[in-house]
């Protein structure tokens, strides 16, 4: 690993190196200059000493023989000169006569001093390595008595000088170095540490991604400017990050809400049909693995449309939300609850050991809906119908399972609301029959397969006062088909308007014949469905048929069920008012089965209430049903309305109703619905019967 030096240390190293280098060069140069100066001084000193000594040696060399001792004694004075290494006296024949050796300057005593040759004996001073050698003639220049050689060792002097010099200068150099180091350190704090702080900041930001960090700008130099720019950059990045985060948040929210919208129902926040299918297929797979049973509960609110139309959509929405809450409360966490749209909910209960477990849940749900709903300032009951279908240990597909539960739900609805029904394969046959009827209805209209039967309405006092026109279908393929079967199908497949049109046209034509045959105007009632009420053309063709038939409008009555007008109250009001304007009358059919809201009753311009036949049928078995009959009759009387009881099959029922003041009686007790041709005979028969009943006891046949 490469040894990494911080910028700070590098700077310190560089400055110190430069200082040391410069100091060394300076010292070297100084020393060199010092050596040169010393050499020059030493040369002149040596030359002066040589000259003087040569003068003094003359007296000793001038003797014959040469005074060696005197010369040697003289040479001894050089002991005083520490740097004189060697002093030699040579005679004229170039023999060494005396010498002085400074043993201290010789490295070892074995080293013999050099003897100079004749050739070297040239007066003057020469510098050799570390030595100055001075040769001086003793005596007259032309005939010298000998030569004096003086050797000065300036190496040691210079070395000592250098030592002294160094000793003197080094503290300064070191001091200077320390000052320089301190200066560098100061420069570092002053200039480098802001840079270091900047660098640390950049590192921290890049590691932590915290763009809120800032550099503390001090002063206004280049570094401060750099810090300021860095802060600006961080601010910009931070702003961009915040914007990006906000945009991401919005995008994420949008994506989540899109996902939610695609998979959940916005009102109840339950899974929608799409998500439900996915969840169901997962559950089915799970049940295959565990070999357990799975049930689908198809739920439809009873009369939801009525709540929506009469109490308003906000209440309808609240009801759906509360329904979701109530349903959820009856389920286990693992059960799936979804909204299929409208007022349809679906539940999946899986991991069932036995089918009865699903039925228990359905029962519990129905019980929980017995409690009334308190929404806004309304309090009302809302029931539901449940269809249950089982996966039969996974023998059916998802679509079959759902279709089966749906069929079962329709069965539950038809057997009276607030019920559940378990799917049976016979229901599929019903479905098949429905399809056949749908297909055959158009054929029936085009081929005159319909006919009208009339059932007399009898006044306990006056006898027959009118009829109810009831449709009959003699299908060339299916034989006689009951209106109770084909009318609901015609309503759902959009054929009912054509059928009503046929009934009106045919009925109005036949009424003329009836009136003529009976020699008096009877009031005949025709049934209209909810779908006729919302059909704009209906009033128009009734008006046209009236004009064409020239019938007295007051002899025409229209029977409308309670649910039909409550479900479309506004449209029904317009429809009724137009009928009244035409001069016709209105009866409220099957009264007592639906909402029977008194406030509606007072707003509907009806002339007659028809008590539903289920109350009449059970009148003598159930005290409660009889009380209902009594109440409807007294209610009608209080409102000034006529009452018609239908489904009267027994004398007992007739007498009871007559005694209660019921003005119109309709039922098998007097006659079944019969074709036009049979009417005159039936009417006579009934009238005779009434006369009999009303005759004074004495006239009555036994
Ligand atoms: P609804 O309007 O309540 O008609 C009365 C039904 O009760 C008729 O059945 C009639 O035959 C039956 N009925 C009368 N008296 C008795 C009785 O004493 N005992 C029993 N068990 N039944 C009695 P029907 O003719 O089968 O009609 C069934 C339903 O079909 C009608 O009920 C009505 O809702 C509908 N419907 C019949 N004709 C028409 C029509 O022309 N247009 C429309 N929209 N619906 C019709
Ligand atoms: Ca009717
Ligand atoms: Ca009826």
XYZ file of C-alpha atoms in Angstrom, residues 49-367:
319
model
C 57.377 33.611 9.252
C 59.546 31.847 6.640
C 61.280 35.062 5.709
C 62.025 35.996 9.320
C 63.127 32.513 10.248
C 65.372 32.318 7.156
C 66.977 35.599 8.245
C 67.622 34.186 11.693
C 68.996 30.958 10.258
C 71.633 32.804 8.279
C 74.014 33.034 11.314
C 73.832 29.313 11.837
C 74.170 28.368 8.212
C 76.981 30.772 7.583
C 79.297 28.872 9.907
C 81.526 26.184 8.809
C 80.613 23.549 9.596
C 77.060 24.480 9.737
C 75.722 25.072 13.227
C 73.135 22.318 13.246
C 72.395 22.658 16.844
C 71.748 26.396 16.628
C 69.546 25.866 13.623
C 67.642 23.090 15.338
C 67.231 25.212 18.435
C 65.878 27.971 16.299
C 63.504 25.596 14.593
C 62.157 24.642 17.982
C 60.435 28.022 18.221
C 57.893 26.626 15.814
C 56.517 24.645 18.690
C 54.575 27.771 19.427
C 52.848 27.533 16.073
C 50.351 24.759 16.416
C 49.763 24.615 12.714
C 53.347 24.357 11.569
C 53.580 20.738 10.727
C 57.176 20.587 9.512
C 60.178 22.848 9.358
C 63.293 21.644 7.460
C 66.596 23.269 6.765
C 68.608 22.076 3.739
C 72.210 23.114 3.059
C 73.539 24.109 -0.271
C 74.256 20.545 -1.220
C 70.663 19.831 -0.488
C 71.255 17.847 2.615
C 68.727 18.010 5.363
C 70.618 19.621 8.233
C 67.939 20.263 10.811
C 64.240 19.729 11.104
C 61.315 20.267 13.332
C 58.397 17.822 13.241
C 55.068 18.607 14.886
C 54.227 15.058 15.855
C 50.681 16.021 16.804
C 49.875 16.774 13.213
C 51.173 13.505 11.889
C 48.675 10.785 11.880
C 51.130 8.163 13.211
C 54.681 8.335 14.505
C 55.773 5.780 11.870
C 55.019 8.171 9.059
C 58.303 9.836 8.200
C 58.187 13.447 7.136
C 58.684 13.955 3.466
C 62.105 15.090 2.174
C 61.919 17.648 -0.557
C 63.985 17.147 -3.714
C 66.261 19.699 -5.304
C 63.743 20.268 -8.029
C 61.129 21.158 -5.494
C 63.403 23.703 -3.874
C 62.034 26.607 -5.771
C 61.424 29.572 -3.473
C 57.777 30.407 -3.095
C 54.631 29.028 -1.544
C 52.631 26.201 -3.003
C 49.395 24.784 -1.807
C 48.968 21.048 -1.790
C 46.207 18.966 -0.341
C 45.536 20.528 3.031
C 49.040 21.940 3.247
C 50.865 25.149 2.425
C 54.493 24.519 1.598
C 56.778 27.531 1.706
C 60.366 27.308 0.371
C 62.619 30.239 1.350
C 66.266 30.811 0.554
C 68.526 31.260 3.584
C 70.933 34.094 2.897
C 71.548 36.042 -0.335
C 69.204 35.331 -3.127
C 71.850 34.486 -5.754
C 74.086 32.419 -3.464
C 71.885 31.099 -0.755
C 73.314 29.275 2.230
C 70.495 26.798 2.184
C 66.736 26.523 2.130
C 64.064 26.623 4.712
C 60.986 24.528 4.066
C 57.989 25.323 6.198
C 54.874 23.158 5.950
C 51.690 24.570 7.344
C 48.813 22.217 7.950
C 45.744 24.330 7.379
C 43.365 21.363 7.177
C 43.129 21.035 10.905
C 42.804 24.791 11.231
C 40.050 24.933 8.769
C 38.382 21.929 10.413
C 38.602 23.627 13.777
C 37.312 26.814 12.158
C 34.448 24.929 10.595
C 33.652 23.342 13.920
C 33.668 26.732 15.591
C 31.638 28.162 12.748
C 29.144 25.359 12.906
C 28.954 25.581 16.626
C 28.126 29.207 16.316
C 25.784 29.073 13.366
C 23.865 25.815 13.999
C 21.664 27.149 16.815
C 20.691 29.948 14.476
C 19.924 27.530 11.698
C 17.905 25.331 14.023
C 16.137 28.352 15.472
C 15.390 29.566 11.983
C 14.090 26.131 11.054
C 11.830 26.088 14.068
C 10.564 29.547 13.234
C 9.921 28.370 9.692
C 8.090 25.310 10.919
C 5.992 27.444 13.181
C 5.300 29.776 10.279
C 4.299 26.821 8.136
C 1.993 25.613 10.870
C 0.482 29.045 11.162
C 0.067 29.227 7.391
C -1.627 25.882 7.583
C -4.163 27.064 10.144
C -4.630 30.297 8.323
C -4.863 28.932 4.784
C -4.897 25.164 4.778
C -7.368 24.372 7.565
C -10.257 26.168 5.802
C -9.362 24.049 2.774
C -9.290 20.969 4.985
C -12.678 21.894 6.432
C -13.998 22.270 2.908
C -12.589 18.899 1.983
C -14.058 17.271 5.128
C -17.414 18.833 4.339
C -17.344 17.512 0.773
C -16.435 14.035 2.081
C -19.183 14.069 4.723
C -21.752 15.213 2.170
C -20.731 12.521 -0.277
C -20.919 9.871 2.462
C -24.079 10.973 4.269
C -25.884 12.562 1.287
C -26.931 15.259 3.718
C -27.170 18.312 1.511
C -28.286 20.465 4.428
C -24.704 20.694 5.688
C -22.993 24.081 5.147
C -19.493 25.521 5.244
C -19.037 28.339 7.760
C -17.760 31.141 5.582
C -15.214 33.422 7.330
C -13.576 36.392 5.660
C -13.705 37.119 1.949
C -10.616 35.511 0.478
C -10.563 32.929 -2.310
C -11.252 30.064 0.110
C -14.214 31.926 1.596
C -15.432 32.450 -1.973
C -14.959 28.750 -2.672
C -16.901 27.892 0.508
C -19.631 30.298 -0.475
C -19.895 28.710 -3.926
C -19.909 25.240 -2.383
C -22.763 26.310 -0.070
C -24.685 27.620 -3.084
C -24.138 24.366 -4.892
C -25.291 22.344 -1.846
C -28.345 24.575 -1.547
C -29.209 24.034 -5.224
C -28.731 20.271 -4.913
C -30.811 20.274 -1.744
C -33.606 22.229 -3.425
C -33.508 19.869 -6.396
C -33.571 16.897 -4.033
C -36.555 18.329 -2.156
C -38.354 18.970 -5.452
C -37.470 15.497 -6.700
C -38.628 13.978 -3.393
C -41.891 15.915 -3.611
C -42.363 14.868 -7.239
C -41.562 11.260 -6.313
C -44.021 11.465 -3.431
C -46.757 12.790 -5.737
C -45.922 10.123 -8.327
C -45.935 7.400 -5.690
C -49.261 8.637 -4.356
C -50.703 8.747 -7.880
C -49.397 5.264 -8.550
C -50.848 3.993 -5.293
C -54.195 5.604 -5.937
C -54.194 4.204 -9.488
C -53.421 0.776 -8.103
C -56.100 1.253 -5.496
C -58.636 2.387 -8.074
C -57.779 -0.572 -10.281
C -58.225 -3.070 -7.467
C -60.515 -1.560 -4.865
C -63.912 -0.015 -4.679
C -63.582 3.643 -3.727
C -66.752 3.804 -1.646
C -66.363 0.772 0.613
C -62.604 0.273 0.120
C -63.310 -3.399 -0.487
C -61.599 -5.366 -3.274
C -63.413 -4.895 -6.575
C -64.497 -7.538 -9.072
C -61.057 -7.673 -10.724
C -59.081 -8.177 -7.534
C -61.752 -10.529 -6.220
C -61.282 -12.873 -9.195
C -57.546 -13.014 -8.461
C -58.086 -13.636 -4.756
C -60.694 -16.292 -5.487
C -58.401 -18.169 -7.854
C -55.652 -18.130 -5.186
C -58.113 -19.407 -2.587
C -59.306 -22.150 -4.924
C -55.716 -23.288 -5.503
C -55.170 -23.267 -1.747
C -58.278 -25.397 -1.207
C -57.133 -27.869 -3.864
C -53.891 -28.333 -1.928
C -55.675 -28.800 1.398
C -58.602 -30.725 -0.094
C -61.034 -28.464 1.743
C -64.331 -26.924 0.685
C -64.825 -23.323 -0.417
C -68.063 -21.336 -0.575
C -68.981 -18.193 -2.460
C -71.774 -16.093 -0.957
C -73.385 -13.772 -3.504
C -75.186 -10.952 -1.721
C -77.667 -8.446 -3.100
C -79.355 -5.773 -1.012
C -83.141 -5.902 -1.116
C -84.727 -2.703 -2.424
C -81.487 -0.747 -2.475
C -82.788 1.226 -5.433
C -85.687 2.360 -3.314
C -83.384 3.731 -0.628
C -81.311 5.471 -3.276
C -84.305 7.015 -5.027
C -86.309 7.926 -1.983
C -83.650 8.942 0.561
C -81.058 10.159 -1.904
C -77.727 8.906 -3.166
C -75.689 10.111 -0.144
C -77.821 7.887 2.123
C -77.515 5.077 -0.437
C -73.722 5.428 -0.298
C -73.747 5.387 3.505
C -75.904 2.262 3.427
C -73.383 0.517 1.164
C -70.537 1.508 3.475
C -72.411 0.318 6.550
C -73.343 -2.892 4.744
C -69.637 -3.513 4.116
C -68.917 -2.920 7.815
C -71.714 -5.242 8.972
C -70.688 -7.973 6.557
C -67.053 -7.732 7.610
C -68.045 -7.993 11.260
C -69.587 -11.414 10.610
C -66.508 -12.831 8.887
C -63.174 -14.264 9.907
C -60.058 -12.317 8.979
C -59.154 -14.841 6.299
C -62.542 -14.595 4.557
C -62.636 -12.421 1.452
C -65.247 -9.701 1.117
C -65.566 -7.782 -2.156
C -67.987 -5.357 -3.755
C -69.048 -6.418 -7.207
C -70.657 -3.125 -8.090
C -74.050 -1.597 -7.343
C -75.538 -3.289 -4.309
C -73.825 -6.617 -4.941
C -71.255 -8.005 -2.502
C -69.417 -11.301 -2.661
C -67.846 -13.312 0.131
C -65.448 -16.219 -0.100
C -65.219 -18.526 2.893
C -62.594 -21.177 2.477
C -61.042 -24.079 4.385
C -64.475 -25.431 5.231
C -64.739 -28.906 6.696
C -68.474 -28.982 6.058
C -70.835 -26.963 3.874
C -73.042 -26.152 6.849
C -70.357 -23.744 8.099
C -71.076 -21.396 5.179
C -74.805 -21.605 5.850
C -74.194 -20.647 9.477
C -72.311 -17.578 8.263
C -75.153 -16.669 5.852
C -77.620 -17.010 8.701
C -75.490 -14.830 10.936
C -75.323 -12.167 8.220
C -79.106 -12.200 7.750
C -79.585 -11.858 11.512
